């Protein structure tokens, strides 16, 4: 996973609430076996017109927002399906941080696996950053994960909270599976115990009938 | 005296392997369901790292999203869909994962076949790269959707790193009125608590309404837990659960059954167990519901009208309603029963089980699909299809002018050719009414199976209670 330490870039305003994963990455394009190159379908239905041309009203098609690195969004961002294609498409576009009052749980988890930092802040703080994000070429924010700060264009610092375990994984670009494999002995011990306590759940799918 | 625990707490505690960090734990996974859409990148990741599947005996795969629902012998036409299914079939061979082939009678939507084959059982942890995994919570299992990186993590280690969710209780008491289905119950719940009402929580659905609800009804309810933000929804296992599981092909048998049963009976929440959040509804007050907007909280009783954004104070909610009505091409204050539909979809992991098909057939029987409406019935599995045909439901649907299709996810998210075209308006028994989900510009109204059949035969959104 790509590390996340500091990020300075253009923030785009997306004030709508409940921006769902079908909107971020339409289901029809889930028919891929790859995780790269997905930004071409990012926000497809609102980003492009039916004839394939760009919709000039959509923020990511406008001037400096073509270089968006940060999205400032409304409540419950990423609700809907578990598709990791949503964070894959966002990061492929160059977006490494989403700031919103809240996130849907599965999307939130998926972000951390892909070096995409989701920052949840109270509505009033998001409102201030939303105003900043509307400043076009001046809509530049700096995120410092280690210090847990967002620097606004006027220099004001906004602090954010983050789970310390996830923070360390992001800062160091740690591979979760590698970390878990270090606990192989614990897993084996658990399995041996569970086999005696709940033997009927072992070997289930290998029984006849599949 | 031990602290009273909820059903969720008990399953969680019995699956924690070790702490993983502040507030996070390494959790053991009993059953991993795989489908073709969210696994290719996970298997690729294993390959690149030289890893194996740790427990093929706790893993099972099936293709459901991309599968055509007609003329299946002709294979898959759309090349991207074909590649995804072929990739799954190659991966299950390479990694030794049990697989249910497309031509098997057991093939179907992953969330239909798990319970149907007896794989989903009380007290288990069940995951799948699919948010509707919450369905299996109906059996009293902790079941939740995960992303593809987590799919890879489970394949490699049979564990997940998870934060402990909070407990939420949604209680519904009383008897449902005639013509009111479990789908109406869950739509009413989501309408009340909102699409983020359960975020960070596992919801237990309790109260007399759920105690007397069938297993299939409970599955419909738990299926949509995620539409209120909760990754998992649960119903405490009881005699209805045990009766449902007993005798199914993967269920424990003989002495193992007795041992499992004794364990399952210890699972329901203890009296006095703490819930961080509670809400309740009166079953007698729930009318048949439909959604009028573009997320599942935008729901209303069929007897009401399209809402008027001018009457909403919160500016963000007002903007969301305005946007939804614009997309749905609806005028404020229009009676919902005056909205015409062009398409009807009866299917999906929410409502494609035998009871759903019976409910829809009861309305279709002796009636005709309205002029200009295309209505599709897509059973959830080969076994459901077979059962329905044994009962003659296929004849009822065909004689009424419905299409009777092969099992799969179909028009719920339209990764296969079953897609709404030209912005058609659909009465759908699926779970999400997001913009564009059922086809470009498609306008989805979610509802229960009898309500969808009523829409098919009247050509508009209709109150099933008026059809008798």
XYZ file of C-alpha atoms in Angstrom:
678
model
C 0.000 0.000 0.000
C 1.205 3.527 -0.798
C 2.210 5.462 2.313
C 0.296 8.524 3.392
C 2.283 11.131 5.306
C 1.554 14.629 4.032
C -0.603 15.856 1.194
C -1.005 19.323 -0.291
C -3.517 19.774 -3.056
C -6.719 21.158 -4.461
C -9.871 20.309 -2.531
C -13.130 19.950 -4.480
C -16.524 20.723 -2.920
C -19.184 17.994 -3.132
C -21.755 19.174 -0.606
C -24.392 16.542 -1.392
C -25.240 14.095 1.382
C -25.340 10.310 0.859
C -22.938 10.164 -2.101
C -23.228 6.428 -2.699
C -20.807 3.944 -4.196
C -22.983 3.487 -7.297
C -22.500 7.212 -7.921
C -18.758 7.013 -7.252
C -18.315 3.924 -9.423
C -21.295 2.578 -11.409
C -22.098 -1.117 -11.008
C -21.844 -1.884 -14.721
C -18.075 -1.248 -14.584
C -17.562 -3.724 -11.750
C -17.102 -6.189 -14.582
C -13.361 -5.852 -14.415
C -10.724 -8.136 -13.002
C -8.293 -5.243 -12.448
C -7.896 -2.635 -9.760
C -6.025 -0.102 -11.883
C -7.132 2.415 -14.485
C -10.598 2.764 -12.962
C -10.668 6.584 -12.780
C -12.199 6.740 -16.246
C -15.488 5.620 -14.688
C -15.234 7.725 -11.514
C -18.554 9.573 -10.949
C -19.341 8.595 -14.533
C -23.069 9.338 -14.612
C -22.638 12.898 -13.386
C -19.197 13.556 -14.845
C -20.101 12.708 -18.433
C -23.141 13.323 -20.611
C -24.878 10.406 -22.338
C -22.831 11.124 -25.510
C -19.595 10.687 -23.549
C -18.614 14.370 -23.492
C -17.752 16.050 -20.200
C -20.521 17.638 -18.169
C -19.163 21.163 -17.552
C -21.379 21.524 -14.470
C -19.562 18.745 -12.614
C -16.866 20.019 -10.312
C -14.065 17.647 -11.354
C -14.401 18.905 -14.933
C -13.732 22.509 -13.935
C -10.305 24.272 -14.220
C -8.167 23.663 -11.144
C -10.472 20.902 -9.885
C -9.129 18.649 -12.623
C -6.154 18.283 -10.282
C -8.298 17.508 -7.241
C -6.456 15.590 -4.517
C -9.005 16.064 -1.733
C -12.813 15.906 -1.714
C -14.876 17.774 0.863
C -18.256 16.055 0.979
C -21.603 15.808 2.743
C -22.752 13.346 5.366
C -22.606 9.541 4.900
C -20.106 9.536 2.038
C -19.583 6.127 0.413
C -22.866 4.546 1.483
C -24.104 1.506 -0.386
C -22.128 -1.406 -1.688
C -18.852 -2.911 -0.474
C -17.114 -2.315 -3.816
C -13.480 -1.406 -3.296
C -13.614 -0.118 -6.857
C -14.833 3.160 -5.313
C -11.551 3.905 -3.489
C -9.572 2.392 -6.385
C -11.206 4.837 -8.818
C -10.715 7.798 -6.466
C -7.015 7.098 -5.929
C -6.501 6.414 -9.630
C -7.838 9.921 -10.286
C -5.291 11.277 -7.797
C -7.626 11.785 -4.847
C -5.940 10.730 -1.587
C -8.236 12.247 1.024
C -11.985 12.658 1.581
C -13.279 14.943 4.336
C -16.916 14.551 5.443
C -19.089 14.660 8.569
C -19.439 10.872 8.377
C -18.660 7.867 6.207
C -20.354 4.554 5.566
C -18.530 1.792 7.459
C -17.412 -0.484 4.617
C -16.202 2.387 2.436
C -14.333 3.818 5.431
C -12.530 0.491 5.981
C -11.755 0.137 2.292
C -10.088 3.561 2.183
C -7.435 2.540 4.687
C -6.447 -0.453 2.572
C -5.660 1.861 -0.333
C -3.812 4.858 1.050
C -6.950 6.995 0.823
C -7.410 8.974 4.043
C -11.027 9.462 5.179
C -11.303 12.304 7.698
C -14.515 12.647 9.698
C -15.095 16.084 11.230
C -18.046 17.843 12.871
C -20.410 19.502 10.385
C -19.293 23.027 11.372
C -15.651 22.213 10.562
C -16.638 20.556 7.285
C -18.673 23.678 6.438
C -15.549 25.846 6.795
C -13.500 23.497 4.626
C -16.374 23.363 2.123
C -16.125 27.163 1.815
C -12.376 26.815 1.265
C -12.968 24.156 -1.374
C -15.157 26.554 -3.343
C -12.184 28.888 -3.916
C -11.013 27.279 -7.169
C -7.251 27.603 -7.655
C -6.987 28.808 -4.056
C -8.810 25.787 -2.685
C -5.570 24.272 -1.439
C -5.442 22.278 1.787
C -2.493 20.572 3.431
C -3.062 17.368 5.378
C -0.474 16.124 7.861
C -1.411 12.650 9.037
C 1.288 12.353 11.677
C 0.222 15.619 13.329
C -3.468 14.952 12.500
C -3.925 18.439 11.078
C -5.506 20.130 8.082
C -4.056 23.550 7.149
C -6.615 25.871 5.583
C -5.699 28.425 2.887
C -5.810 31.204 5.523
C -3.332 29.271 7.676
C -5.830 28.113 10.291
C -5.196 24.594 11.554
C -8.007 22.067 11.960
C -7.308 18.937 14.013
C -8.822 15.560 13.264
C -9.082 12.257 15.115
C -8.062 8.902 13.721
C -7.713 5.392 15.072
C -4.024 5.009 16.095
C -3.653 1.531 14.582
C -4.973 2.644 11.215
C -2.850 5.771 11.367
C 0.322 3.735 11.812
C -0.617 1.422 8.952
C -1.232 4.423 6.676
C 1.925 6.293 7.690
C 4.078 3.235 7.048
C 2.152 1.785 4.128
C 1.837 -1.481 6.089
C 0.300 -4.558 4.535
C -2.456 -5.859 6.838
C -2.001 -9.458 5.741
C 1.683 -9.359 6.572
C 0.839 -8.010 10.043
C -1.770 -10.691 10.638
C 0.600 -13.437 9.493
C 2.846 -12.485 12.390
C 0.003 -13.735 14.607
C -0.103 -17.142 12.910
C 0.444 -18.943 16.220
C -2.502 -17.149 17.830
C -4.704 -18.055 14.881
C -3.714 -21.709 15.074
C -4.360 -21.799 18.816
C -7.787 -20.248 18.310
C -8.592 -22.724 15.542
C -7.634 -25.726 17.671
C -9.877 -24.484 20.489
C -12.784 -23.650 18.161
C -12.550 -27.107 16.595
C -13.366 -28.664 19.936
C -16.039 -26.102 20.894
C -17.836 -25.792 17.569
C -16.664 -28.768 15.490
C -19.680 -28.596 13.168
C -18.485 -25.389 11.505
C -15.220 -26.986 10.362
C -14.958 -28.682 6.998
C -18.411 -27.391 6.088
C -17.976 -26.472 2.472
C -16.108 -29.655 1.629
C -19.070 -31.852 2.485
C -20.930 -33.531 -0.327
C -23.591 -31.578 -2.111
C -21.705 -28.662 -3.635
C -22.615 -12.648 37.914
C -21.391 -12.115 34.405
C -22.290 -8.905 32.624
C -25.400 -9.441 30.464
C -24.407 -9.583 26.805
C -26.191 -9.075 23.522
C -26.359 -11.675 20.781
C -23.760 -9.655 18.879
C -21.461 -9.448 21.927
C -21.607 -13.214 22.367
C -20.722 -13.985 18.766
C -18.018 -11.332 18.800
C -16.455 -12.563 22.054
C -16.348 -16.144 20.827
C -14.488 -15.112 17.666
C -11.858 -12.697 18.992
C -8.391 -14.186 18.532
C -6.332 -11.316 19.903
C -6.317 -7.533 20.149
C -4.861 -5.972 16.988
C -4.411 -2.415 18.182
C -6.298 0.192 20.124
C -10.005 -0.646 19.746
C -9.384 -3.193 17.001
C -9.319 -6.972 17.182
C -8.316 -9.919 15.107
C -11.571 -11.753 14.485
C -11.958 -15.335 13.290
C -14.196 -15.960 10.280
C -16.179 -19.212 10.094
C -17.540 -18.955 6.582
C -16.371 -16.997 3.559
C -18.734 -16.726 0.605
C -17.143 -15.641 -2.667
C -18.620 -14.365 -5.924
C -17.083 -13.349 -9.211
C -17.268 -9.562 -8.849
C -15.235 -8.796 -5.734
C -12.725 -11.652 -5.757
C -10.555 -11.459 -8.918
C -8.251 -8.777 -7.499
C -8.055 -10.662 -4.184
C -6.963 -13.918 -5.803
C -4.511 -11.941 -7.930
C -3.092 -10.439 -4.722
C -2.607 -13.913 -3.244
C -0.876 -15.062 -6.397
C 1.500 -12.107 -6.459
C 2.459 -12.675 -2.820
C 2.697 -16.460 -3.178
C -0.041 -17.024 -0.589
C -2.572 -19.847 -0.349
C -6.181 -19.995 0.801
C -5.873 -20.937 4.468
C -9.227 -22.726 4.813
C -10.795 -23.851 1.542
C -13.139 -25.927 3.724
C -14.606 -22.690 5.116
C -14.867 -21.034 1.712
C -17.332 -21.478 -1.118
C -17.726 -19.663 -4.425
C -20.566 -19.092 -6.838
C -21.094 -16.797 -9.835
C -24.295 -14.769 -9.555
C -23.995 -11.115 -10.650
C -22.975 -11.560 -14.286
C -25.051 -14.611 -15.074
C -27.608 -14.351 -17.870
C -31.120 -15.228 -16.730
C -32.296 -16.590 -20.040
C -31.006 -19.176 -22.467
C -28.198 -20.117 -20.134
C -26.955 -22.914 -22.369
C -25.782 -20.280 -24.868
C -23.167 -19.106 -22.361
C -22.304 -15.513 -21.499
C -22.448 -13.045 -24.394
C -20.954 -9.955 -22.821
C -17.139 -10.386 -22.917
C -16.403 -8.549 -19.641
C -18.963 -10.652 -17.773
C -17.583 -13.812 -19.326
C -14.020 -12.906 -18.346
C -15.070 -12.296 -14.748
C -16.858 -15.651 -14.458
C -14.035 -17.484 -16.271
C -11.557 -15.863 -13.885
C -13.496 -17.120 -10.870
C -13.627 -20.604 -12.356
C -9.858 -20.572 -12.906
C -9.166 -19.221 -9.416
C -11.284 -21.812 -7.603
C -9.359 -24.567 -9.377
C -5.963 -22.984 -8.719
C -6.709 -22.344 -5.033
C -8.798 -25.455 -4.354
C -11.930 -23.543 -3.338
C -15.274 -25.419 -3.480
C -17.396 -23.996 -6.291
C -21.040 -24.258 -7.285
C -21.078 -24.421 -11.084
C -23.509 -22.360 -13.145
C -25.368 -25.460 -14.323
C -25.889 -26.804 -10.789
C -29.378 -26.686 -9.290
C -27.702 -25.179 -6.201
C -26.480 -22.159 -8.185
C -28.073 -18.868 -7.249
C -27.531 -15.562 -5.517
C -24.896 -16.078 -2.843
C -27.161 -14.717 -0.089
C -30.015 -16.969 -1.107
C -27.996 -20.170 -1.317
C -26.007 -19.785 1.928
C -29.078 -20.194 4.151
C -30.815 -22.491 1.670
C -27.999 -25.055 1.704
C -27.682 -24.822 5.486
C -24.241 -23.214 5.344
C -25.370 -20.127 7.253
C -26.012 -21.098 10.857
C -26.537 -19.349 14.193
C -23.498 -18.051 16.035
C -21.172 -18.044 13.041
C -19.125 -15.221 11.600
C -19.882 -15.003 7.887
C -18.339 -12.603 5.393
C -18.543 -11.965 1.680
C -17.288 -9.196 -0.580
C -20.820 -7.917 -0.810
C -22.707 -5.520 1.434
C -25.868 -7.623 1.458
C -24.088 -10.310 3.451
C -26.142 -8.872 6.317
C -28.888 -11.229 5.033
C -27.380 -14.203 6.884
C -27.884 -12.362 10.178
C -31.469 -13.590 9.996
C -30.150 -16.912 11.282
C -28.501 -15.288 14.262
C -25.058 -15.167 12.629
C -22.751 -12.161 12.578
C -22.612 -11.592 8.836
C -21.225 -8.549 7.106
C -19.901 -7.275 3.801
C -16.221 -6.566 3.222
C -14.079 -4.967 0.532
C -11.769 -6.862 -1.791
C -8.634 -6.203 0.306
C -10.471 -7.782 3.215
C -11.542 -10.690 0.990
C -7.849 -11.279 0.308
C -7.109 -10.993 4.030
C -9.729 -13.626 4.874
C -8.604 -15.941 2.082
C -5.015 -15.753 3.352
C -5.583 -15.790 7.123
C -9.258 -16.709 7.823
C -9.350 -13.580 9.977
C -10.182 -9.903 9.772
C -8.968 -6.880 11.690
C -12.117 -5.189 12.948
C -13.195 -2.422 15.266
C -15.886 -3.423 17.785
C -19.225 -2.087 16.546
C -21.850 -0.707 18.907
C -25.139 -2.443 19.684
C -28.429 -1.107 18.379
C -31.875 -2.560 19.046
C -34.727 -2.033 16.612
C -37.865 -3.361 18.178
C -41.114 -3.945 16.293
C -44.092 -5.257 18.209
C -47.552 -6.281 17.147
C -49.178 -7.962 14.198
C -48.680 -6.801 10.629
C -51.829 -5.807 8.800
C -53.151 -7.744 5.812
C -51.015 -7.108 2.737
C -48.067 -5.817 4.793
C -44.832 -7.749 4.252
C -41.394 -7.922 5.870
C -40.157 -5.601 3.091
C -42.576 -2.952 4.313
C -41.229 -3.404 7.835
C -37.629 -2.814 6.799
C -38.530 0.100 4.500
C -40.448 1.682 7.384
C -37.447 1.144 9.690
C -35.010 2.705 7.220
C -37.425 5.579 6.638
C -37.418 6.187 10.368
C -33.706 5.837 11.219
C -32.235 6.998 7.897
C -29.491 5.628 5.648
C -26.862 6.356 8.293
C -29.005 5.527 11.352
C -27.133 2.277 11.956
C -23.617 3.389 10.981
C -21.033 1.987 13.391
C -23.631 -0.383 14.864
C -24.820 -3.931 14.552
C -28.610 -3.922 14.631
C -30.578 -6.586 16.463
C -34.172 -6.756 15.253
C -36.272 -7.731 18.244
C -39.898 -7.738 19.351
C -42.929 -9.886 18.740
C -43.206 -9.029 15.037
C -39.831 -10.632 14.311
C -40.457 -13.515 16.715
C -43.437 -14.558 14.627
C -41.851 -13.721 11.259
C -40.703 -16.566 8.997
C -36.987 -17.118 8.367
C -37.378 -15.841 4.833
C -39.060 -12.673 6.105
C -36.234 -12.170 8.588
C -33.761 -12.515 5.713
C -35.533 -9.745 3.802
C -35.251 -7.517 6.873
C -31.598 -8.280 7.662
C -30.666 -7.990 3.981
C -31.369 -4.276 4.116
C -29.593 -3.551 7.436
C -26.821 -2.046 5.331
C -29.290 0.396 3.748
C -29.552 1.962 7.188
C -25.766 2.027 7.500
C -25.388 -1.045 9.738
C -22.926 -3.577 8.392
C -24.827 -6.351 10.112
C -28.384 -7.018 11.221
C -29.371 -9.929 13.436
C -32.420 -11.770 14.670
C -32.002 -14.003 17.723
C -32.118 -17.703 16.824
C -35.250 -19.497 18.029
C -37.399 -22.514 17.176
C -38.241 -20.989 13.772
C -34.499 -20.750 13.045
C -33.708 -24.277 14.212
C -36.620 -25.716 12.252
C -35.366 -23.883 9.147
C -31.758 -25.107 9.449
C -32.574 -28.702 10.370
C -32.043 -31.225 7.606
C -30.443 -28.837 5.106
C -27.516 -30.342 3.224
C -24.687 -28.575 5.092
C -26.425 -28.452 8.489
C -24.990 -30.572 11.298
C -26.577 -34.008 11.675
C -27.046 -36.507 14.524
C -24.935 -35.868 17.614
C -23.400 -32.781 15.994
C -26.905 -31.352 15.567
C -27.668 -31.818 19.270
C -24.361 -30.231 20.229
C -24.930 -27.285 17.870
C -28.505 -26.811 19.046
C -27.467 -26.643 22.694
C -24.902 -23.975 21.767
C -27.309 -21.976 19.597
C -29.811 -21.793 22.454
C -27.253 -19.881 24.552
C -26.925 -17.117 21.949
C -29.941 -14.799 22.367
C -29.271 -11.501 24.147
C -29.386 -11.754 27.934
C -32.116 -9.852 29.771
C -30.743 -6.429 30.632
C -28.019 -6.498 27.967
C -26.897 -3.005 27.021
C -27.805 -1.448 23.687
C -26.118 1.835 22.787
C -29.079 2.908 20.702
C -32.716 1.809 20.619
C -35.728 2.552 18.496
C -39.125 0.952 18.116
C -42.051 0.778 15.723
C -45.608 -0.428 16.072
C -46.303 -3.148 13.493
C -49.985 -2.200 13.320
C -49.032 1.270 12.068
C -46.953 0.008 9.129
C -48.655 0.291 5.728
C -47.236 -1.124 2.504
C -44.244 1.080 1.674
C -42.461 2.170 -1.472
C -39.474 4.410 -2.063
C -40.072 7.601 -4.037
C -36.468 8.884 -4.129
C -32.909 7.824 -4.802
C -31.859 6.348 -1.498
C -33.635 3.795 0.666
C -34.579 6.250 3.431
C -36.695 8.178 0.934
C -39.631 5.935 1.577
C -43.341 6.458 2.214
C -46.584 4.548 2.717
C -48.228 3.871 -0.647
C -51.267 5.831 0.572
C -49.269 9.076 0.690
C -47.995 11.610 -1.832
C -44.644 12.634 -3.300
C -43.084 14.925 -0.677
C -42.755 18.659 -1.165
C -39.182 19.919 -0.660
C -40.616 23.313 0.306
C -41.819 21.710 3.536
C -38.328 20.506 4.572
C -36.376 22.810 6.899
C -32.894 21.240 6.816
C -31.214 22.781 3.711
C -29.037 19.727 2.995
C -32.017 17.342 3.208
C -34.113 19.715 1.106
C -31.395 19.822 -1.569
C -31.213 16.012 -1.502
C -34.987 15.704 -1.943
C -35.002 18.278 -4.759
C -32.234 16.407 -6.526
C -34.042 13.083 -6.012
C -37.339 14.390 -7.394
C -35.545 15.910 -10.371
C -33.857 12.577 -11.135
C -37.076 10.632 -10.519
C -39.061 13.142 -12.592
C -41.718 13.423 -9.937
C -43.885 16.407 -9.052
C -44.354 17.235 -5.360
C -47.679 16.170 -3.852
C -48.562 13.689 -6.623
C -50.428 10.714 -5.104
C -47.998 7.783 -5.210
C -50.665 5.535 -6.728
C -50.788 7.775 -9.811
C -47.185 7.046 -10.810
C -46.993 4.802 -13.908
C -44.264 2.162 -14.308
C -42.749 0.630 -17.437
C -40.885 -2.205 -15.842
C -41.251 -4.600 -12.916
C -38.468 -6.637 -11.340
C -39.296 -9.373 -8.847
C -36.022 -10.843 -7.616
C -32.695 -10.039 -5.865
C -31.205 -11.230 -2.571
C -33.905 -9.215 -0.804
C -37.007 -10.841 -2.272
C -36.467 -13.859 -4.516
C -37.210 -16.713 -2.126
C -40.181 -19.034 -2.425
C -42.412 -17.050 -0.053
C -41.750 -13.920 -2.108
C -42.697 -15.689 -5.319
C -45.850 -17.103 -3.709
C -46.870 -13.615 -2.559
C -46.317 -12.158 -6.022
C -48.090 -15.075 -7.724
C -51.134 -14.634 -5.483
C -51.590 -11.171 -7.004
C -50.655 -12.214 -10.553
C -53.055 -15.169 -10.575
C -55.899 -14.558 -13.002
C -54.672 -11.073 -13.913
C -52.614 -9.688 -16.809
C -49.487 -7.541 -16.848
C -50.637 -4.088 -17.955
C -50.062 -2.905 -21.512
C -46.631 -1.352 -22.000
C -45.126 -2.969 -18.885
C -42.313 -5.507 -18.978
C -42.353 -7.670 -15.860
C -39.628 -10.113 -14.917
C -39.545 -12.758 -12.191
C -36.034 -13.945 -11.343
C -35.886 -16.687 -8.693
C -32.990 -16.439 -6.244
C -31.631 -19.921 -6.861
C -32.041 -23.081 -8.855
C -33.742 -24.677 -5.858
C -36.209 -21.796 -5.486
C -36.958 -22.017 -9.210
C -37.505 -25.748 -8.970
C -39.782 -25.413 -5.941
C -41.811 -22.663 -7.629
C -42.255 -24.839 -10.706
C -43.375 -27.759 -8.529
C -46.030 -25.446 -7.118
C -47.063 -24.213 -10.572
C -46.058 -20.615 -9.864
C -44.182 -20.399 -13.160
C -47.481 -21.088 -14.974
C -49.237 -18.396 -12.976
C -46.598 -15.840 -13.903
C -46.349 -16.873 -17.549
C -50.123 -16.871 -18.020
C -50.260 -13.379 -16.531
C -47.594 -12.164 -18.964
C -44.583 -12.103 -16.631
C -41.226 -13.460 -17.800
C -40.011 -16.474 -15.825
C -36.193 -16.382 -15.736
C -33.139 -18.287 -14.556
C -31.643 -17.448 -11.115
C -29.148 -14.626 -10.516
C -28.721 -11.043 -9.317
C -30.119 -9.758 -12.593
C -31.736 -6.330 -12.741
C -30.919 -5.437 -9.112
C -27.635 -3.924 -10.253
C -27.721 -4.934 -13.893
C -24.272 -6.344 -14.455
C -25.895 -8.951 -16.699
C -28.074 -8.027 -19.712
C -31.224 -7.478 -17.552
C -31.082 -3.707 -17.639
C -33.668 -0.937 -17.702
C -33.319 1.167 -20.833
C -34.092 4.779 -21.688
C -34.724 5.877 -18.136
C -37.587 3.446 -17.534
C -39.425 3.589 -14.213
C -39.220 0.282 -12.330
C -41.206 -1.266 -9.533
C -38.472 -3.398 -7.969
C -38.225 -5.804 -5.050
C -34.469 -5.184 -4.766
C -32.646 -3.168 -2.117
C -31.197 -0.018 -3.661
C -32.819 2.812 -5.547
C -29.585 4.678 -6.295
C -29.364 6.728 -9.474
C -28.495 4.609 -12.483
C -28.204 1.338 -10.574
C -30.803 -0.551 -12.609
C -29.775 1.013 -15.910
C -28.853 4.436 -17.302
C -31.357 6.962 -15.945
C -33.484 4.150 -14.490
C -36.003 5.302 -11.884
C -36.353 2.698 -9.160
C -39.197 2.340 -6.687
C -38.436 -0.299 -4.057
C -41.276 -2.383 -2.624
C -42.290 -5.873 -1.572
C -43.066 -8.694 -4.023
C -46.874 -8.495 -3.826
C -46.689 -4.723 -4.296
C -44.448 -5.192 -7.344
C -46.913 -7.682 -8.809
C -49.692 -5.183 -8.143
C -47.710 -2.529 -10.018
C -47.246 -4.961 -12.918
C -50.941 -5.690 -13.315
C -52.132 -2.114 -12.820
C -49.294 -0.404 -14.713
C -48.687 2.018 -11.854
C -47.616 2.033 -8.234
C -50.522 0.429 -6.432
C -51.734 -0.449 -2.963
C -51.809 -4.236 -2.963
C -54.606 -4.153 -0.374
C -56.940 -2.764 -3.016
C -56.410 -5.795 -5.247
C -57.482 -8.328 -2.635
